[in-house]
CSV table of C-alpha atoms and ligand atoms in Angstrom, one decimal:
chain,number,residue,atom,x,y,z
R,248,MET,CA,16.7,-1.5,-21.7
R,249,PRO,CA,19.1,-4.0,-20.2
R,250,PHE,CA,19.4,-4.6,-16.3
R,251,HIS,CA,22.5,-3.4,-14.8
R,252,PHE,CA,23.5,-5.9,-12.3
R,253,GLN,CA,25.5,-4.5,-9.4
R,254,PRO,CA,27.3,-6.6,-6.7
R,255,PHE,CA,24.9,-8.6,-4.6
R,256,SER,CA,25.0,-8.3,-0.9
R,257,PRO,CA,25.7,-11.4,1.4
R,258,LYS,CA,22.0,-11.7,2.1
R,259,GLN,CA,21.0,-11.4,-1.6
R,260,ARG,CA,23.7,-14.2,-2.4
R,261,GLN,CA,21.9,-16.4,0.1
R,262,ALA,CA,18.7,-15.8,-1.8
R,263,LEU,CA,20.3,-16.6,-5.0
R,264,TYR,CA,22.0,-19.9,-4.1
R,265,TRP,CA,19.7,-21.4,-1.3
R,266,TRP,CA,18.4,-24.0,-3.8
R,267,HIS,CA,21.9,-25.2,-4.8
R,268,PRO,CA,22.8,-28.6,-3.6
R,269,GLY,CA,25.0,-28.3,-0.6
R,270,SER,CA,24.0,-24.8,0.3
R,271,GLY,CA,22.6,-26.1,3.6
R,272,HIS,CA,19.1,-25.0,2.8
R,273,ASP,CA,18.3,-27.0,-0.3
R,274,HIS,CA,16.2,-29.3,1.7
R,275,CYS,CA,13.7,-26.6,2.3
R,276,ARG,CA,10.8,-26.3,-0.3
R,277,ILE,CA,9.7,-22.9,0.4
R,278,MET,CA,11.9,-19.7,0.6
R,279,LEU,CA,10.5,-16.5,2.1
R,280,ALA,CA,12.3,-13.2,1.8
R,281,ASP,CA,10.6,-10.7,4.0
R,282,GLY,CA,11.7,-7.3,5.3
R,283,ALA,CA,12.1,-3.5,4.6
R,284,ILE,CA,11.0,-1.9,1.3
R,285,ARG,CA,13.7,-1.4,-1.3
R,286,SER,CA,15.9,-4.0,0.5
R,287,GLY,CA,16.5,-5.8,-2.8
R,288,LYS,CA,14.1,-8.7,-2.3
R,289,THR,CA,12.2,-8.7,-5.6
R,290,VAL,CA,15.2,-8.3,-7.7
R,291,VAL,CA,17.1,-11.2,-6.2
R,292,MET,CA,14.2,-13.4,-6.1
R,293,ILE,CA,13.5,-13.0,-9.9
R,294,LEU,CA,17.0,-13.9,-10.7
R,295,SER,CA,17.2,-16.8,-8.3
R,296,PHE,CA,13.7,-18.2,-9.5
R,297,LEU,CA,14.7,-17.9,-13.2
R,298,ARG,CA,18.1,-19.6,-12.7
R,299,TRP,CA,16.6,-22.4,-10.6
R,300,SER,CA,13.7,-23.0,-12.9
R,301,GLN,CA,15.8,-23.0,-16.0
R,302,THR,CA,18.6,-25.1,-14.6
R,303,VAL,CA,16.4,-27.8,-12.9
R,304,PHE,CA,13.4,-28.1,-15.2
R,305,GLN,CA,12.5,-28.3,-18.9
R,306,ASP,CA,9.0,-28.4,-20.3
R,307,GLN,CA,7.2,-27.5,-17.0
R,308,ASP,CA,4.7,-24.9,-16.0
R,309,PHE,CA,5.5,-22.3,-13.2
R,310,ILE,CA,3.3,-19.6,-11.4
R,311,LEU,CA,4.3,-16.0,-11.4
R,312,ALA,CA,1.9,-14.1,-9.0
R,313,GLY,CA,1.6,-10.5,-8.0
R,314,VAL,CA,-1.0,-8.6,-5.9
R,315,THR,CA,-2.6,-7.6,-9.2
R,316,ALA,CA,-1.9,-8.1,-12.8
R,317,GLY,CA,-0.6,-4.6,-13.0
R,318,ALA,CA,1.6,-4.9,-10.0
R,319,LEU,CA,3.0,-8.1,-11.3
R,320,ARG,CA,3.9,-6.4,-14.8
R,321,ARG,CA,5.6,-3.4,-13.0
R,322,ASN,CA,7.4,-5.3,-10.2
R,323,VAL,CA,8.2,-8.6,-11.7
R,324,LEU,CA,7.9,-8.8,-15.5
R,325,SER,CA,9.5,-5.5,-16.4
R,326,PRO,CA,12.7,-6.2,-14.4
R,327,MET,CA,12.6,-9.8,-15.4
R,328,PHE,CA,12.6,-9.0,-19.2
R,329,ARG,CA,15.6,-6.5,-18.6
R,330,MET,CA,17.4,-9.2,-16.8
R,331,LEU,CA,16.9,-11.7,-19.6
R,332,GLU,CA,18.0,-9.1,-22.1
R,333,THR,CA,21.2,-8.5,-20.0
R,334,LEU,CA,21.7,-12.3,-19.8
R,335,GLY,CA,21.1,-12.8,-23.5
R,336,VAL,CA,18.3,-15.3,-22.9
R,337,PRO,CA,15.4,-15.1,-25.4
R,338,TRP,CA,11.7,-15.0,-24.1
R,339,GLU,CA,8.4,-14.8,-25.6
R,340,TYR,CA,5.5,-12.9,-23.8
R,341,ARG,CA,2.1,-14.2,-25.0
R,342,ARG,CA,0.1,-11.3,-23.4
R,343,SER,CA,-3.4,-12.5,-24.1
R,344,ALA,CA,-2.7,-15.9,-22.8
R,345,GLY,CA,-1.0,-14.6,-19.8
R,346,VAL,CA,2.1,-16.7,-20.3
R,347,VAL,CA,5.7,-16.1,-20.8
R,348,VAL,CA,7.8,-18.8,-22.4
R,349,ILE,CA,11.6,-19.1,-21.6
R,350,GLY,CA,13.4,-22.0,-23.1
R,351,LYS,CA,10.9,-24.9,-22.9
R,352,ASN,CA,9.3,-23.7,-19.6
R,353,ARG,CA,5.9,-21.9,-19.4
R,354,TYR,CA,5.5,-19.1,-16.8
R,355,HIS,CA,1.7,-18.4,-16.0
R,356,LEU,CA,0.9,-14.9,-14.7
R,357,PHE,CA,-1.7,-14.3,-11.9
R,358,GLY,CA,-3.0,-11.3,-10.2
R,359,ALA,CA,-4.1,-12.7,-6.7
R,360,ASP,CA,-6.9,-10.1,-6.5
R,361,LYS,CA,-9.0,-11.7,-9.2
R,362,ASP,CA,-11.8,-13.8,-8.1
R,363,ASN,CA,-11.3,-16.3,-10.8
R,364,ALA,CA,-7.5,-16.5,-10.2
R,365,GLN,CA,-7.9,-19.5,-7.9
R,366,ASP,CA,-10.2,-21.3,-10.3
R,367,LYS,CA,-7.4,-20.9,-13.0
R,368,LEU,CA,-4.8,-22.1,-10.5
R,369,GLN,CA,-6.9,-25.1,-9.6
R,370,GLY,CA,-6.4,-26.7,-12.9
R,371,MET,CA,-2.7,-26.4,-12.8
R,372,THR,CA,0.2,-28.8,-12.1
R,373,ALA,CA,3.2,-26.5,-11.5
R,374,ALA,CA,6.9,-27.2,-10.8
R,375,GLY,CA,7.3,-24.0,-9.0
R,376,ALA,CA,6.0,-20.5,-7.9
R,377,LEU,CA,7.3,-16.9,-7.4
R,378,ALA,CA,4.9,-14.7,-5.4
R,379,ASP,CA,5.8,-11.0,-5.1
R,380,GLU,CA,4.3,-9.1,-2.2
R,381,ALA,CA,2.7,-12.3,-1.0
R,382,ALA,CA,1.5,-10.8,2.4
R,383,LEU,CA,-1.0,-8.8,0.4
R,384,PHE,CA,-2.6,-11.9,-1.2
R,385,PRO,CA,-5.6,-13.6,0.2
R,386,ARG,CA,-4.5,-16.5,2.2
R,387,SER,CA,-6.6,-19.0,0.1
R,388,PHE,CA,-4.5,-17.9,-3.0
R,389,VAL,CA,-1.2,-18.6,-1.2
R,390,ASP,CA,-2.5,-22.0,0.0
R,391,GLN,CA,-3.9,-23.0,-3.4
R,392,MET,CA,-0.7,-21.9,-5.1
R,393,ILE,CA,1.5,-24.1,-2.9
R,394,GLY,CA,-0.8,-26.9,-3.4
R,395,ARG,CA,-0.5,-26.6,-7.1
R,396,CYS,CA,3.2,-27.1,-6.9
R,397,SER,CA,3.1,-30.8,-7.0
R,398,VAL,CA,5.8,-31.8,-9.4
R,399,THR,CA,8.7,-33.6,-7.7
R,400,GLY,CA,11.4,-31.1,-6.7
R,401,SER,CA,9.0,-28.2,-6.9
R,402,ARG,CA,10.0,-25.0,-5.0
R,403,ILE,CA,8.0,-22.0,-3.9
R,404,PHE,CA,9.7,-18.4,-3.7
R,405,LEU,CA,7.8,-16.0,-1.7
R,406,ASN,CA,8.7,-12.3,-0.8
R,407,CYS,CA,6.8,-9.6,1.1
R,408,ASN,CA,7.0,-6.5,3.3
R,409,PRO,CA,6.0,-7.1,6.8
R,410,ASN,CA,2.5,-6.6,8.0
R,411,GLY,CA,0.8,-7.1,11.4
R,412,ALA,CA,2.1,-9.4,14.2
R,413,PHE,CA,-0.9,-11.6,13.7
R,414,HIS,CA,-0.8,-11.9,9.9
R,415,TYR,CA,-0.8,-15.5,8.6
R,416,ILE,CA,2.5,-15.2,6.9
R,417,LYS,CA,4.0,-14.4,10.3
R,418,THR,CA,2.0,-16.8,12.6
R,419,ASP,CA,1.7,-19.7,10.1
R,420,PHE,CA,4.8,-19.4,7.9
R,421,ILE,CA,7.7,-17.7,9.7
R,422,ASP,CA,6.9,-18.9,13.2
R,423,ARG,CA,6.5,-22.5,11.8
R,424,ALA,CA,9.4,-22.2,9.4
R,425,GLU,CA,11.1,-25.5,10.6
R,426,GLU,CA,8.0,-27.8,10.3
R,427,MET,CA,6.9,-26.3,7.1
R,428,GLY,CA,10.4,-26.8,5.5
R,429,LEU,CA,10.6,-23.0,5.0
R,430,TYR,CA,13.8,-21.1,4.6
R,431,ARG,CA,13.4,-17.5,5.8
R,432,LEU,CA,15.7,-14.6,4.9
R,433,HIS,CA,15.0,-11.3,6.7
R,434,PHE,CA,16.1,-8.2,4.7
R,435,THR,CA,16.9,-4.7,5.8
R,436,MET,CA,17.9,-1.7,3.7
R,437,GLU,CA,21.6,-2.5,4.4
R,438,ASP,CA,21.1,-5.7,2.3
R,439,ASN,CA,20.5,-3.5,-0.8
R,440,LEU,CA,24.1,-2.2,-1.6
R,441,THR,CA,22.7,0.2,-4.4
R,442,LEU,CA,21.1,2.4,-1.9
R,443,SER,CA,22.9,5.5,-0.8
R,444,PRO,CA,22.5,6.9,2.7
R,445,GLU,CA,20.6,9.9,1.5
R,446,ILE,CA,18.0,7.8,-0.3
R,447,ARG,CA,17.7,5.5,2.7
R,448,GLU,CA,16.9,8.8,4.8
R,449,GLY,CA,14.4,9.8,2.3
R,450,TYR,CA,12.5,6.5,2.7
R,451,ALA,CA,12.7,6.8,6.4
R,452,ARG,CA,11.1,10.2,6.4
R,453,ALA,CA,8.4,8.9,4.1
R,454,PHE,CA,6.9,6.5,6.8
R,455,GLN,CA,5.7,7.2,10.2
R,456,GLY,CA,4.5,5.1,13.2
R,457,VAL,CA,3.6,1.5,12.6
R,458,PHE,CA,4.5,2.1,9.0
R,459,TYR,CA,8.0,3.0,9.8
R,460,ARG,CA,8.4,-0.1,11.9
R,461,GLN,CA,7.0,-2.3,9.1
R,462,TYR,CA,8.4,-0.8,5.9
R,463,ILE,CA,11.7,0.7,7.1
R,464,LEU,CA,12.6,-1.5,10.1
R,465,GLY,CA,11.0,-4.6,8.6
R,466,GLU,CA,9.3,-5.6,11.7
R,467,TRP,CA,6.0,-7.7,11.9
R,468,VAL,CA,4.2,-5.4,14.3
R,469,SER,CA,0.6,-4.5,14.6
R,470,ALA,CA,-1.0,-1.2,14.4
R,471,GLU,CA,-2.3,-0.7,17.9
R,472,GLY,CA,-4.0,2.1,19.8
R,473,THR,CA,-4.5,5.5,18.1
R,474,VAL,CA,-4.2,5.5,14.3
R,475,TYR,CA,-2.4,8.9,14.2
R,476,PRO,CA,-0.1,9.0,17.3
R,477,MET,CA,2.2,11.3,15.6
R,478,TRP,CA,-0.4,14.1,15.7
R,479,ASP,CA,0.7,16.8,18.1
R,480,ASP,CA,-1.8,19.5,19.1
R,481,ASP,CA,0.8,22.3,18.9
R,482,ALA,CA,2.9,21.3,16.0
R,483,ASN,CA,0.0,20.2,13.9
R,484,THR,CA,-2.1,23.4,14.5
R,485,TYR,CA,-1.9,27.0,13.5
R,486,ALA,CA,-3.7,30.2,14.2
R,487,GLU,CA,-5.4,32.0,11.5
R,488,THR,CA,-4.1,35.7,11.2
R,489,GLY,CA,-6.6,36.6,8.6
R,490,PRO,CA,-7.8,35.4,5.1
R,491,ASP,CA,-4.8,37.0,3.5
R,492,MET,CA,-2.6,34.2,4.8
R,493,TYR,CA,-4.2,31.9,2.0
R,494,ARG,CA,-3.7,34.3,-0.9
R,495,GLY,CA,-2.6,32.4,-4.0
R,496,GLN,CA,-3.0,29.1,-2.5
R,497,ARG,CA,-5.1,26.4,-4.0
R,498,ARG,CA,-8.3,25.7,-2.1
R,499,PHE,CA,-10.1,22.4,-1.9
R,500,CYS,CA,-12.7,20.7,0.2
R,501,ALA,CA,-12.8,17.1,1.1
R,502,VAL,CA,-16.2,15.6,1.9
R,503,ASP,CA,-17.2,12.5,3.7
R,504,TYR,CA,-20.8,12.0,3.1
R,505,GLY,CA,-23.3,10.7,5.6
R,506,THR,CA,-27.0,10.7,6.0
R,507,THR,CA,-27.5,8.6,9.2
R,508,ASN,CA,-23.8,9.1,9.9
R,509,PRO,CA,-22.2,12.5,10.3
R,510,CYS,CA,-21.4,14.4,7.1
R,511,VAL,CA,-18.1,16.3,7.1
R,512,PHE,CA,-16.6,19.0,4.8
R,513,LEU,CA,-13.0,20.1,5.3
R,514,ASP,CA,-12.1,23.6,3.8
R,515,THR,CA,-8.4,23.2,3.0
R,516,TYR,CA,-5.7,25.4,1.5
R,517,ASP,CA,-2.4,24.0,-0.1
R,518,ASP,CA,0.7,26.3,-0.3
R,519,GLY,CA,2.5,23.8,-2.3
R,520,GLN,CA,4.2,22.3,0.8
R,521,VAL,CA,1.7,22.3,3.6
R,522,PHE,CA,-2.1,21.5,3.8
R,523,ARG,CA,-4.0,23.8,6.1
R,524,ILE,CA,-7.6,22.8,7.1
R,525,ARG,CA,-9.1,26.0,7.8
R,526,ASN,CA,-12.5,25.1,8.8
R,527,GLU,CA,-14.8,22.1,9.3
R,528,TYR,CA,-18.5,21.5,8.7
R,529,TYR,CA,-19.9,18.6,10.8
R,530,TRP,CA,-23.5,17.7,10.6
R,531,ASP,CA,-24.4,14.9,13.0
R,532,SER,CA,-28.0,14.0,12.2
R,533,LYS,CA,-28.3,11.7,15.2
R,534,ALA,CA,-27.2,14.4,17.6
R,535,ALA,CA,-29.4,17.0,15.8
R,536,ARG,CA,-32.3,14.5,15.5
R,537,ARG,CA,-32.7,15.6,11.8
R,538,GLN,CA,-31.5,14.2,8.5
R,539,LYS,CA,-30.6,16.5,5.8
R,540,THR,CA,-31.3,15.9,2.1
R,541,ASP,CA,-28.8,16.2,-0.6
R,542,ALA,CA,-30.2,19.5,-1.6
R,543,GLU,CA,-29.8,20.9,1.9
R,544,TYR,CA,-26.2,19.5,2.1
R,545,ALA,CA,-25.3,21.2,-1.2
R,546,ASP,CA,-26.8,24.4,0.1
R,547,ASP,CA,-24.7,24.1,3.2
R,548,LEU,CA,-21.5,23.4,1.2
R,549,TYR,CA,-22.2,26.4,-1.0
R,550,ALA,CA,-22.5,28.5,2.2
R,551,PHE,CA,-19.5,26.9,3.9
R,552,LEU,CA,-17.4,27.8,0.9
R,553,ASP,CA,-18.7,31.3,0.7
R,554,GLY,CA,-20.2,30.6,-2.7
R,555,ASP,CA,-16.7,29.7,-4.2
R,556,LEU,CA,-17.4,27.3,-7.0
R,557,GLU,CA,-13.9,27.2,-8.1
R,558,THR,CA,-13.0,25.0,-5.0
R,559,GLN,CA,-12.2,21.5,-6.0
R,560,ILE,CA,-14.4,19.2,-4.0
R,561,ILE,CA,-13.0,15.9,-3.3
R,562,VAL,CA,-15.9,13.5,-2.6
R,563,ASP,CA,-16.2,10.0,-1.1
R,564,PRO,CA,-16.6,8.0,-4.4
R,565,SER,CA,-19.6,6.0,-3.1
R,566,ALA,CA,-21.6,9.1,-2.6
R,567,ALA,CA,-23.4,8.8,-6.0
R,568,SER,CA,-26.5,10.9,-5.4
R,569,PHE,CA,-24.7,13.8,-3.6
R,570,LYS,CA,-22.1,13.9,-6.4
R,571,ALA,CA,-24.8,14.3,-9.0
R,572,GLU,CA,-26.5,17.0,-6.9
R,573,LEU,CA,-23.1,18.9,-6.7
R,574,ARG,CA,-22.4,18.5,-10.2
R,575,ASN,CA,-25.9,20.0,-11.2
R,576,ARG,CA,-25.1,22.9,-9.0
R,577,GLY,CA,-21.9,23.7,-10.8
R,578,PHE,CA,-19.3,22.4,-8.3
R,579,ARG,CA,-15.9,21.0,-9.5
R,580,ILE,CA,-15.9,17.6,-8.1
R,581,GLN,CA,-13.3,14.8,-8.1
R,582,ASP,CA,-13.6,11.3,-6.7
R,583,ALA,CA,-11.4,10.6,-3.6
R,584,ARG,CA,-8.9,7.9,-3.7
R,585,ASN,CA,-10.3,5.3,-1.2
R,586,ALA,CA,-7.4,2.7,-0.5
R,587,VAL,CA,-7.6,2.7,3.3
R,588,ARG,CA,-4.2,1.5,4.3
R,589,GLU,CA,-2.2,3.4,1.9
R,590,GLY,CA,-4.3,6.5,2.5
R,591,ILE,CA,-3.7,6.3,6.3
R,592,ALA,CA,0.2,5.5,5.8
R,593,LEU,CA,0.4,8.8,3.7
R,594,THR,CA,-1.7,10.9,6.0
R,595,ALA,CA,0.4,9.7,8.9
R,596,THR,CA,3.6,10.8,6.9
R,597,LEU,CA,2.1,14.3,6.3
R,598,ILE,CA,1.2,14.6,10.0
R,599,GLY,CA,4.4,13.4,11.3
R,600,ASN,CA,6.4,15.8,8.9
R,601,ARG,CA,4.1,18.6,10.0
R,602,LEU,CA,2.8,19.1,6.4
R,603,LEU,CA,-0.8,18.8,7.5
R,604,LEU,CA,-2.1,21.4,10.0
R,605,ALA,CA,-5.6,22.4,11.3
R,606,GLU,CA,-6.7,25.8,12.4
R,607,LYS,CA,-6.5,25.8,16.3
R,608,SER,CA,-10.0,26.7,17.1
R,609,ALA,CA,-12.1,26.1,13.9
R,610,CYS,CA,-12.0,22.3,13.9
R,611,PRO,CA,-13.2,20.9,17.1
R,612,ASN,CA,-14.7,17.7,15.7
R,613,LEU,CA,-11.6,16.9,13.7
R,614,MET,CA,-9.4,17.3,16.8
R,615,LYS,CA,-11.9,15.2,18.8
R,616,GLU,CA,-11.8,12.4,16.2
R,617,ILE,CA,-7.9,12.5,15.8
R,618,HIS,CA,-7.6,11.6,19.4
R,619,SER,CA,-10.3,9.0,19.5
R,620,TYR,CA,-9.6,7.2,16.0
R,621,VAL,CA,-8.1,3.8,16.9
R,622,TRP,CA,-7.1,0.5,15.1
R,623,ASP,CA,-9.7,-2.3,15.4
R,624,GLU,CA,-8.3,-4.7,18.0
R,625,ARG,CA,-10.4,-7.6,17.1
R,626,ALA,CA,-9.5,-7.3,13.4
R,627,ARG,CA,-5.9,-7.2,14.4
R,628,LEU,CA,-6.1,-10.5,16.3
R,629,LYS,CA,-7.4,-12.0,13.0
R,630,GLY,CA,-4.4,-10.6,11.2
R,631,GLU,CA,-6.2,-7.8,9.6
R,632,GLU,CA,-5.3,-4.1,10.0
R,633,LYS,CA,-8.1,-1.6,9.9
R,634,PRO,CA,-9.3,1.3,11.9
R,635,LEU,CA,-12.4,0.9,14.0
R,636,LYS,CA,-15.4,2.4,12.3
R,637,GLN,CA,-16.2,5.1,14.8
R,638,PHE,CA,-15.0,8.6,15.2
R,639,ASP,CA,-14.0,8.2,11.6
R,640,HIS,CA,-15.9,10.9,9.6
R,641,ALA,CA,-13.5,13.8,9.7
R,642,MET,CA,-10.8,11.0,9.6
R,643,ASP,CA,-12.1,9.8,6.3
R,644,ALA,CA,-12.3,13.2,4.8
R,645,MET,CA,-8.8,14.1,6.0
R,646,ARG,CA,-7.5,10.8,4.4
R,647,TYR,CA,-9.3,11.6,1.1
R,648,LEU,CA,-7.6,14.9,1.0
R,649,CYS,CA,-4.2,13.7,1.7
R,650,HIS,CA,-4.2,10.7,-0.5
R,651,THR,CA,-6.1,12.4,-3.4
R,652,ARG,CA,-4.0,15.6,-3.5
R,653,SER,CA,-0.6,14.8,-2.3
R,654,SER,CA,2.0,13.5,-4.5
R,655,ARG,CA,4.8,14.7,-2.4
R,656,PHE,CA,5.7,11.5,-0.9
R,657,ARG,CA,4.0,9.1,-3.4
R,658,SER,CA,7.2,8.8,-5.6
R,659,LEU,CA,9.1,7.3,-2.6
R,660,ARG,CA,6.3,4.7,-2.2
R,661,GLU,CA,6.1,3.3,-5.6
R,662,GLU,CA,7.3,-0.2,-5.2
H,842,ADP,N1,22.1,-6.5,-7.0
H,842,ADP,C1,21.5,-5.5,-7.6
H,842,ADP,N2,21.8,-5.0,-8.9
H,842,ADP,C2,21.1,-3.9,-9.5
H,842,ADP,N3,20.1,-3.3,-8.7
H,842,ADP,C3,19.8,-3.7,-7.6
H,842,ADP,C4,20.4,-4.8,-6.9
H,842,ADP,N4,19.8,-5.0,-5.7
H,842,ADP,C5,18.9,-4.0,-5.6
H,842,ADP,N5,18.9,-3.3,-6.6
H,842,ADP,C6,18.0,-2.0,-6.9
H,842,ADP,O1,17.3,-1.7,-5.8
H,842,ADP,C7,15.9,-1.5,-6.1
H,842,ADP,C8,15.1,-2.1,-5.0
H,842,ADP,O2,15.2,-3.4,-4.9
H,842,ADP,P1,13.9,-4.4,-4.9
H,842,ADP,O3,14.3,-5.8,-5.0
H,842,ADP,O4,12.8,-3.9,-5.7
H,842,ADP,O5,13.5,-4.1,-3.4
H,842,ADP,P2,12.3,-4.8,-2.5
H,842,ADP,O6,11.7,-5.9,-3.4
H,842,ADP,O7,12.9,-5.3,-1.3
H,842,ADP,O8,11.4,-3.6,-2.3
H,842,ADP,C9,15.7,-2.2,-7.4
H,842,ADP,O9,14.8,-1.5,-8.2
H,842,ADP,C10,17.1,-2.1,-8.1
H,842,ADP,O10,17.2,-0.9,-8.8
H,843,MG,MG1,9.6,-5.8,-3.9
């Protein structure tokens, strides 16, 4: 399938021509395109990198890096092959070697998540690198990658969505652009001329709070204070009128398992649009001064669900012994998706769009946690964004149910 190029925006053209002699920026060695999702960064960086590497070098090695090997294939290789097809340039993909050969140049593929990726990098002498979503790479990988580009005239092409204000890409790259010889281009959705206003609005609705500022406005801002500031005690609650109100809806139950920590079950109904958390189970062994066994928890879950074994149970994937106990008892169980940042972003979207509600008086611990669940301030100053590990038990269960069950907004997210 060929790639249909459409007119490039002025910002995209800057990204396309920065390395040309006389562009005014060709003295820079690194180019960084950061900003909103879907703003046309990846597409233009691939083309720019290909044109540069093919024009300037022959018989050289280059680095192509993504967050994972899969992300690199989806986000970089697949559009790149389509572009090459459109341009009529032949290529050879040596899949098992992880190399793409174009002309006389070799492009080596890396997923930055692999422990051995850096070892493989270490042995290389490269003439250039293209890194997609670089803010999600470990810093050591980015440093190593830049270090390997030792051929005279080498250049590094980076792109990413913004992250926290203390992220190293912000503090050590963007804020020190001049001394590093870094050319920075900041993208907004207006820089992608192919997006209609309706599509832009759809993306905007799909992100809430700090994620809206990072992914839609393209700002390097930290997550601070409460994790779910968009929660509204009126708009996000409902009063049960009777069991009939859930008739025909799918029932499921998210579990955050704990023995010394609290153990939480959330009984939830899905009408196809809105999740309603009808009831909570919250066993705090420290407060009760008694730990429960897996068998006791399984008894409690059975009673909590009024013996309804049809309910889909979404369990914390690390709770191996409890999962085995539940399976033996005939429960239908499913592993929760446990990616914290994406899970929180999606949960925030559902809360902000009032697609996640809790029964007004049945979930006191959930409500308490929602107002006490905060971002980790110390991690933030180190450039990491994660919630503080306290008041997070019902919060984990709520995130599991949103992230595991909801595909409503996921299609908008796929980068
Ligand atoms: N000049 C262009 N020609 C064709 N399609 C484009 C162009 N610019 C952007 N697009 C489209 O916009 C989508 C989002 O662009 P992308 O570069 O992936 O954004 P980002 O990396 O900023 O998230 C691409 O998948 C592509 O379909
Ligand atoms: Mg991209």
